[in-house]
Coordinates of C-alpha atoms in Angstrom, one line a residue:
X121 CA -17.8 41.8 104.6
X122 CA -14.8 40.3 106.3
X123 CA -12.1 38.6 104.3
X124 CA -12.9 35.2 105.7
X125 CA -16.6 35.4 104.8
X126 CA -15.8 36.8 101.3
X127 CA -13.3 34.0 100.6
X128 CA -15.9 31.3 101.7
X129 CA -18.6 33.0 99.7
X130 CA -16.7 33.4 96.5
X131 CA -14.4 30.4 96.9
X132 CA -17.0 27.8 98.0
X133 CA -20.6 29.0 98.1
X134 CA -20.7 30.6 94.7
X135 CA -18.8 27.7 92.9
X136 CA -21.2 25.2 94.5
X137 CA -24.2 27.2 93.3
X138 CA -22.7 27.3 89.8
X139 CA -22.1 23.6 89.9
X140 CA -25.7 22.9 90.9
X141 CA -26.9 25.2 88.2
X142 CA -24.7 23.6 85.6
X143 CA -25.9 20.1 86.6
X144 CA -29.5 21.3 86.4
X145 CA -29.0 22.7 82.9
X146 CA -27.2 19.6 81.8
X147 CA -30.0 17.4 83.2
X148 CA -32.6 19.4 81.2
X149 CA -30.5 19.0 78.1
X150 CA -29.9 15.3 78.8
X151 CA -33.6 14.6 79.3
X152 CA -34.4 16.4 76.1
X153 CA -31.8 14.3 74.3
X154 CA -33.3 11.1 75.6
X155 CA -36.8 12.2 74.7
X156 CA -35.5 13.1 71.2
X157 CA -34.0 9.6 70.8
X158 CA -37.3 8.0 71.9
X159 CA -39.2 10.2 69.4
X160 CA -36.9 9.1 66.6
X161 CA -37.4 5.5 67.6
X162 CA -41.2 5.9 67.5
X163 CA -41.0 7.6 64.1
X164 CA -38.8 4.8 62.7
X165 CA -41.2 2.2 64.0
X166 CA -44.1 4.0 62.5
X167 CA -42.4 4.3 59.2
X168 CA -41.7 0.5 59.1
X169 CA -45.3 -0.4 60.2
X170 CA -47.0 2.0 57.9
X171 CA -45.7 0.4 54.7
X172 CA -46.5 -3.1 55.7
X173 CA -49.9 -2.8 57.5
X174 CA -51.8 -4.2 54.5
X175 CA -49.2 -6.6 52.9
X176 CA -51.0 -9.8 54.2
X177 CA -52.4 -12.4 51.7
X178 CA -55.9 -11.2 52.3
X179 CA -55.0 -7.5 52.6
X180 CA -56.4 -7.4 56.1
X181 CA -54.6 -4.8 58.3
X182 CA -52.2 -6.2 60.9
X183 CA -49.2 -5.1 63.1
X184 CA -46.0 -7.0 62.5
X185 CA -44.5 -6.8 66.0
X186 CA -46.9 -9.5 67.1
X187 CA -45.7 -12.0 64.5
X188 CA -42.0 -11.6 65.3
X189 CA -40.3 -14.6 66.9
X190 CA -38.7 -12.1 69.4
X191 CA -42.0 -10.5 70.4
X192 CA -41.9 -11.9 73.9
X193 CA -38.2 -10.8 74.4
X194 CA -38.8 -7.2 73.4
X195 CA -42.2 -6.7 74.8
X196 CA -40.9 -4.9 78.0
X197 CA -39.3 -2.0 76.1
X198 CA -40.8 -1.8 72.5
X199 CA -43.7 0.6 72.0
X200 CA -47.3 -0.7 72.1
X201 CA -49.2 -0.3 68.8
X202 CA -52.8 0.2 67.9
X203 CA -54.5 0.5 64.5
X204 CA -57.9 2.2 64.3
X205 CA -60.2 2.4 61.2
X206 CA -62.0 5.6 60.1
X207 CA -64.8 4.9 62.6
X208 CA -62.3 4.7 65.6
X209 CA -62.6 0.9 65.8
X210 CA -59.5 -1.0 66.9
X211 CA -58.6 -3.4 64.1
X212 CA -55.1 -4.5 65.2
X213 CA -52.8 -4.1 68.2
X214 CA -49.6 -5.2 69.9
X215 CA -49.3 -6.9 72.2
X216 CA -52.3 -9.1 71.6
X217 CA -52.8 -9.6 75.3
X218 CA -52.0 -6.5 77.4
X219 CA -52.0 -2.8 77.2
X220 CA -53.8 -1.3 74.2
X221 CA -53.2 2.4 73.3
X222 CA -56.1 4.7 74.0
X223 CA -58.2 5.5 71.0
X224 CA -57.3 8.8 69.4
X225 CA -59.8 11.6 68.8
X226 CA -61.5 11.7 65.4
X227 CA -59.2 14.4 63.9
X228 CA -55.9 13.3 65.4
X229 CA -53.3 12.5 62.8
X230 CA -55.0 14.3 60.0
X231 CA -52.4 17.0 59.9
X232 CA -49.5 14.6 59.9
X233 CA -47.5 12.7 62.6
X234 CA -48.0 14.1 66.0
X235 CA -45.8 13.4 69.1
X236 CA -47.1 14.3 72.6
X237 CA -46.8 13.2 76.2
X238 CA -49.8 12.3 78.2
X239 CA -50.9 10.4 81.3
X240 CA -52.6 7.1 80.4
X241 CA -55.8 5.8 82.1
X242 CA -53.7 3.6 84.4
X243 CA -51.7 6.6 85.6
X244 CA -48.5 6.0 83.6
X245 CA -46.8 8.8 81.6
X246 CA -46.6 7.8 78.0
X247 CA -45.0 9.2 74.9
X248 CA -47.3 8.8 71.9
X249 CA -47.1 9.1 68.2
X250 CA -50.2 9.3 66.1
X251 CA -50.0 9.1 62.3
X252 CA -52.7 8.8 59.6
X253 CA -52.3 5.8 57.2
X254 CA -54.4 5.2 54.1
X255 CA -55.1 1.6 52.8
X256 CA -54.4 0.7 49.2
X257 CA -58.2 0.8 48.6
X258 CA -58.4 4.4 50.0
X259 CA -59.9 3.7 53.4
X260 CA -58.3 5.9 56.2
X261 CA -56.7 4.4 59.3
X262 CA -54.8 5.8 62.3
X263 CA -51.7 4.2 63.7
X264 CA -50.9 4.9 67.4
X265 CA -47.6 4.0 69.0
X266 CA -47.0 4.5 72.7
X267 CA -43.9 4.1 74.8
X268 CA -43.7 4.4 78.6
X269 CA -41.5 7.1 80.0
X270 CA -40.7 4.9 83.0
X271 CA -37.2 3.9 81.7
X272 CA -36.4 7.4 80.7
X273 CA -37.4 8.6 84.2
X274 CA -35.3 5.9 85.8
X275 CA -32.3 7.0 83.8
X276 CA -32.9 10.6 84.9
X277 CA -33.2 9.6 88.5
X278 CA -29.9 7.8 88.3
X279 CA -28.4 10.9 86.6
X280 CA -29.6 13.2 89.4
X281 CA -28.5 10.9 92.1
X282 CA -25.0 10.5 90.7
X283 CA -24.4 14.1 89.7
X284 CA -26.0 15.8 92.7
X285 CA -24.1 13.4 94.9
X286 CA -20.8 14.3 93.3
X287 CA -21.7 18.0 93.5
X288 CA -22.6 17.6 97.2
X289 CA -19.2 15.9 97.8
X290 CA -17.4 18.6 95.8
X291 CA -19.2 21.4 97.6
X292 CA -18.4 19.9 101.0
X293 CA -14.7 19.6 100.0
X294 CA -14.7 23.2 98.7
X295 CA -16.2 24.5 101.9
X296 CA -13.8 22.6 104.0
X297 CA -10.7 23.6 102.1
X298 CA -11.8 27.2 101.6
X299 CA -12.8 27.4 105.3
X300 CA -9.3 26.2 106.3
X301 CA -7.6 28.5 103.8
X302 CA -9.8 31.5 104.7
X303 CA -9.1 30.9 108.4
X304 CA -5.4 30.9 107.9
X305 CA -5.5 34.0 105.6
X306 CA -7.8 35.8 108.0
X307 CA -5.4 35.1 110.9
X308 CA -2.4 36.3 108.9
X309 CA -4.1 39.5 108.0
X310 CA -5.4 39.8 111.5
X311 CA -1.9 39.6 112.9
X312 CA -0.9 42.6 110.8
X313 CA -4.0 44.7 111.5
X314 CA -3.6 44.0 115.2
X315 CA -0.5 46.2 115.1
X316 CA -2.2 49.1 113.5
X317 CA -3.3 50.7 116.8
X318 CA 0.3 50.6 118.0
X319 CA 1.4 52.2 114.8
X320 CA -1.2 55.0 115.2
X321 CA 0.2 55.4 118.7
X322 CA 3.7 55.9 117.4
X323 CA 5.2 52.5 118.2
X324 CA 7.2 51.4 115.2
X325 CA 8.4 48.0 116.5
X326 CA 7.4 45.1 114.1
X327 CA 7.1 42.0 116.2
X328 CA 5.7 39.5 113.6
X329 CA 8.1 36.8 112.5
X330 CA 8.9 36.3 108.7
X331 CA 6.1 34.6 106.7
X332 CA 7.5 31.6 104.9
X333 CA 4.5 31.1 102.5
X334 CA 6.0 33.5 99.8
X335 CA 2.6 34.8 98.6
X336 CA 1.3 38.3 98.3
X337 CA 0.4 38.6 102.0
X338 CA 4.0 37.5 102.9
X339 CA 5.2 40.2 100.5
X340 CA 2.9 42.7 102.2
X341 CA 4.3 41.7 105.6
X342 CA 7.9 42.2 104.4
X343 CA 6.9 45.6 102.8
X344 CA 5.3 46.7 106.1
X345 CA 8.3 45.6 108.1
X346 CA 10.7 47.4 105.8
X347 CA 8.5 50.5 105.8
X348 CA 8.4 50.6 109.6
X349 CA 12.1 50.1 109.7
X350 CA 12.6 53.1 107.4
X351 CA 10.1 55.1 109.5
X352 CA 11.9 54.2 112.6
X353 CA 15.2 55.1 111.1
X354 CA 13.7 58.4 109.8
X355 CA 12.3 59.2 113.2
X356 CA 15.6 58.4 114.9
X357 CA 17.4 60.6 112.3
X358 CA 14.9 63.4 112.8
X359 CA 15.3 63.2 116.6
X360 CA 19.1 63.2 116.2
X361 CA 18.8 66.1 113.7
X362 CA 16.7 68.1 116.2
X363 CA 19.0 67.3 119.1
X364 CA 22.1 68.2 117.1
X365 CA 20.5 71.3 115.7
X366 CA 19.5 72.4 119.2
X367 CA 23.1 71.8 120.3
X368 CA 24.6 73.7 117.3
X369 CA 22.2 76.6 117.9
X370 CA 22.9 76.7 121.6
X371 CA 26.6 77.0 121.3
X372 CA 26.8 80.3 119.2
X373 CA 23.9 81.7 121.2
X374 CA 25.7 81.0 124.5
X375 CA 28.9 82.6 123.1
X376 CA 26.9 85.7 122.0
X377 CA 25.2 86.0 125.4
X378 CA 28.6 85.6 127.2
X379 CA 30.1 88.4 125.1
X380 CA 27.2 90.7 125.7
X381 CA 27.1 90.0 129.4
X382 CA 30.8 90.8 129.7
X383 CA 30.3 94.0 127.7
X384 CA 27.4 95.1 129.9
X385 CA 29.0 94.1 133.2
X386 CA 31.3 97.2 133.4
X387 CA 32.3 100.1 131.4
X388 CA 34.2 99.1 128.3
X389 CA 36.3 101.0 125.9
X390 CA 35.3 101.5 122.3
X391 CA 37.8 99.1 121.1
X392 CA 36.6 96.4 123.6
X393 CA 33.0 96.9 122.6
X394 CA 34.0 96.7 118.9
X395 CA 35.8 93.3 119.6
X396 CA 32.7 92.1 121.5
X397 CA 30.4 93.1 118.6
X398 CA 32.8 91.5 116.1
X399 CA 32.7 88.2 118.0
X400 CA 28.9 88.4 118.3
X401 CA 28.7 89.1 114.5
X402 CA 30.8 86.1 113.8
X403 CA 28.4 83.9 115.8
X404 CA 25.5 85.5 113.9
X405 CA 27.1 84.6 110.6
X406 CA 27.6 81.1 111.9
X407 CA 23.9 80.9 112.9
X408 CA 22.9 82.2 109.5
X409 CA 25.0 79.6 107.7
X410 CA 23.6 76.9 109.9
X411 CA 20.0 78.1 109.3
X412 CA 20.6 78.2 105.6
X413 CA 22.0 74.6 105.6
X414 CA 19.0 73.4 107.7
X415 CA 16.6 75.0 105.2
X416 CA 18.5 73.4 102.3
X417 CA 18.2 70.0 104.0
X418 CA 14.5 70.5 104.7
X419 CA 13.8 71.8 101.2
X420 CA 15.1 68.7 99.5
X421 CA 12.1 66.8 100.7
X422 CA 9.7 69.4 99.3
X423 CA 11.3 70.5 96.0
X424 CA 9.5 69.5 92.8
X425 CA 11.9 67.1 91.2
X426 CA 11.8 67.3 87.4
X427 CA 14.6 65.5 85.8
X428 CA 15.5 66.8 82.4
X429 CA 18.1 65.8 79.9
X430 CA 21.3 67.7 80.3
X431 CA 25.1 67.7 80.4
X432 CA 26.7 66.8 83.8
X433 CA 30.1 67.7 82.5
X434 CA 28.9 71.3 82.0
X435 CA 27.4 71.4 85.5
X436 CA 30.7 70.2 87.1
X437 CA 32.8 72.5 84.9
X438 CA 30.7 75.6 86.0
X439 CA 30.9 74.6 89.6
X440 CA 34.7 74.2 89.4
X441 CA 35.1 77.6 87.7
X442 CA 32.9 79.2 90.3
X443 CA 35.2 78.0 93.1
X444 CA 38.5 79.2 91.5
X445 CA 38.4 82.6 93.2
X446 CA 38.0 81.1 96.7
X447 CA 40.5 78.4 95.9
X448 CA 43.1 81.0 94.8
X449 CA 42.5 82.9 98.1
X450 CA 43.1 79.7 100.0
X451 CA 46.2 78.9 98.0
X452 CA 44.7 75.8 96.4
X453 CA 44.6 74.7 92.8
X454 CA 41.6 73.1 91.1
X455 CA 42.4 70.6 88.3
X456 CA 39.6 69.2 86.1
X457 CA 39.5 66.0 84.1
X458 CA 36.1 66.1 82.4
X459 CA 34.7 64.6 79.2
X460 CA 33.3 66.9 76.5
X461 CA 29.8 65.7 77.4
X462 CA 28.2 63.5 80.1
X463 CA 24.5 63.2 79.0
X464 CA 22.1 62.4 81.8
X465 CA 18.7 63.1 83.2
X466 CA 18.9 65.2 86.4
X467 CA 17.5 68.1 88.3
X468 CA 20.0 70.9 87.4
X469 CA 19.7 73.0 90.6
X470 CA 20.2 70.3 93.1
X471 CA 22.9 68.5 91.0
X472 CA 24.9 71.8 91.0
X473 CA 24.3 72.1 94.8
X474 CA 25.7 68.6 95.4
X475 CA 28.9 69.3 93.4
X476 CA 29.3 72.7 95.1
X477 CA 29.1 71.0 98.5
X478 CA 31.7 68.4 97.6
X479 CA 34.0 71.2 96.4
X480 CA 33.4 73.3 99.5
X481 CA 34.2 70.3 101.7
X482 CA 37.4 69.6 99.8
X483 CA 38.6 73.2 100.1
X484 CA 37.9 73.2 103.8
X485 CA 40.3 70.3 104.2
X486 CA 42.9 71.0 101.5
X487 CA 46.2 72.5 102.8
X488 CA 47.7 75.5 101.0
X489 CA 49.8 74.6 97.9
X490 CA 47.8 71.4 97.2
X491 CA 45.5 70.5 94.3
X492 CA 41.8 69.6 94.3
X493 CA 41.1 67.2 91.4
X494 CA 37.6 67.0 89.9
X495 CA 36.7 64.4 87.3
X496 CA 33.9 62.5 85.6
X497 CA 34.1 58.9 84.4
X498 CA 31.5 56.5 82.9
X499 CA 30.9 53.4 85.1
X500 CA 28.3 51.0 83.6
X501 CA 24.9 52.7 83.8
X502 CA 26.2 55.7 85.9
X503 CA 28.4 58.7 85.8
X504 CA 31.0 58.9 88.6
X505 CA 31.7 62.5 89.6
X506 CA 34.8 62.5 91.8
X507 CA 36.3 65.2 94.0
X508 CA 39.6 64.5 95.8
X509 CA 41.9 66.6 98.0
X510 CA 45.3 66.2 99.5
X511 CA 44.3 66.9 103.1
X512 CA 44.6 64.8 106.2
X513 CA 41.9 62.3 105.0
X514 CA 39.2 60.5 106.9
X515 CA 39.7 57.6 109.2
X516 CA 38.1 54.3 108.2
X517 CA 35.8 54.2 111.3
X518 CA 34.4 57.5 110.3
X519 CA 33.5 56.6 106.7
X520 CA 30.0 55.5 107.6
X521 CA 29.2 58.5 109.7
X522 CA 30.4 61.5 107.7
X523 CA 27.2 61.6 105.7
X524 CA 25.1 61.9 108.9
X525 CA 23.7 65.4 109.7
X526 CA 25.9 67.5 112.0
X527 CA 28.7 64.9 112.1
X528 CA 32.2 66.3 111.9
X529 CA 35.3 64.2 111.9
X530 CA 37.8 64.2 114.7
X531 CA 40.2 66.2 112.6
X532 CA 37.6 69.0 111.8
X533 CA 38.6 72.4 113.2
X534 CA 36.5 74.1 115.8
X535 CA 33.7 76.1 114.3
X536 CA 34.4 74.6 110.8
X537 CA 31.1 74.1 109.1
X538 CA 27.9 72.6 110.6
X539 CA 28.3 69.0 109.3
X540 CA 25.4 69.3 106.9
X541 CA 27.0 69.6 103.5
X542 CA 27.7 65.9 102.9
X543 CA 24.2 65.0 104.3
X544 CA 22.7 67.2 101.6
X545 CA 24.8 65.6 98.9
X546 CA 23.6 62.1 100.1
X547 CA 20.0 63.2 99.9
X548 CA 20.4 64.7 96.5
X549 CA 22.1 61.5 95.2
X550 CA 19.3 59.4 96.7
X551 CA 16.6 61.5 95.0
X552 CA 18.3 61.0 91.7
X553 CA 18.6 57.3 92.1
X554 CA 22.3 57.4 92.7
X555 CA 24.7 57.4 95.7
X556 CA 27.7 59.2 97.2
X557 CA 30.5 57.4 99.0
X558 CA 34.1 57.8 100.2
X559 CA 36.3 55.9 97.7
X560 CA 39.8 54.5 98.4
X561 CA 42.6 56.8 97.6
X562 CA 46.3 56.4 97.3
X563 CA 48.4 58.8 99.4
X564 CA 47.0 61.6 101.5
X565 CA 43.6 63.1 101.4
X566 CA 40.0 61.9 100.7
X567 CA 38.2 61.0 97.5
X568 CA 34.4 61.4 97.3
X569 CA 32.4 59.9 94.4
X570 CA 28.9 61.0 93.5
X571 CA 27.2 58.5 91.2
X572 CA 24.4 59.7 88.9
X573 CA 22.4 57.5 86.5
X574 CA 23.3 58.0 82.9
X575 CA 20.7 58.9 80.2
X576 CA 18.9 55.7 79.1

């Protein structure tokens, strides 16, 4: 069932049916209440009449309604009355000239007062009360009171006309409003679903304008627009990654081929062949490092992330100690400023990899005789792991690009790295709910900050 039909069904048709059902049930209850009130009136009238039927001077049975000075005024709505003796003969009645209740059967009223509805001989529906009465001298009589149901039926007709008319008006309004609302909602959803074939075809351009309504469908439209923007950015990044990877792979392969072609073109001495092989081996090492970095970057999206409570300070301290040998060989000093503990929830292997990459990047740019400073500071809900060097630094216009795959700054040396280390750090930070950025630094060099959420 389409959304529009479902909204009309559950927003208009079903409520209208429930309203009609409620009015019907209320009508049945209302009619029962009116009938109960009529029965109580008949019983009250019978109680009054039964104690005064034989109070006349001669003791002859009589009905008091006929002797009331208001008899003519109440005749249209008070019950008619008939008193029958034990043989079924009518001995008194009200009104004296007019309708007389039908004679009851011989045994009616012997079991006590009886109320029932029946159709009179003139076709009218009547509510009757029959009660047995005994005279002071012991003779049995039967008192019959009857009231027409015409007024009750007229009241019910007015009830049905008023309530069903209101229900019909309410139902019409519901169908109109729900139809308009359903149409708008269906069109809004249809606008989004109309773009699905293009999405399946690979087109990631979201052409729908912002939805000002602010409801859940508007939120869905915003979420879809953001998701497609991220997909488009991811696809563009993937295409750039593939293009850059192809370029990075082509360069060492071309150099290796050139070295081999030159070596095979004419006879070479052993020393010349050794130099050619050494050059080719250097390019193979470069290819191997590039492949390892690419695999690291690809593996970040597939690794099972299980953050566990640990000490970031210990991780950074171990990474700094592991780099001391290489730093000494490069003539660089590593200085640490770490707290005793930095409790956090993180994935240990990738967190160590991020710190290693930052240290490796710093050593690649730190001149001999300088110091690389590693520190951890608390900043609100995060730990800030900082690594700074005293190299040539990074230009301001390059600050937004240095975390992109294969990007190498203008000051990078030829063949120095593949430009993937900082990209890996950014991805690791993102997966942890943190970030990495180039922080301002006084003097020469660059200062990178890796923020990791603290333990809650």
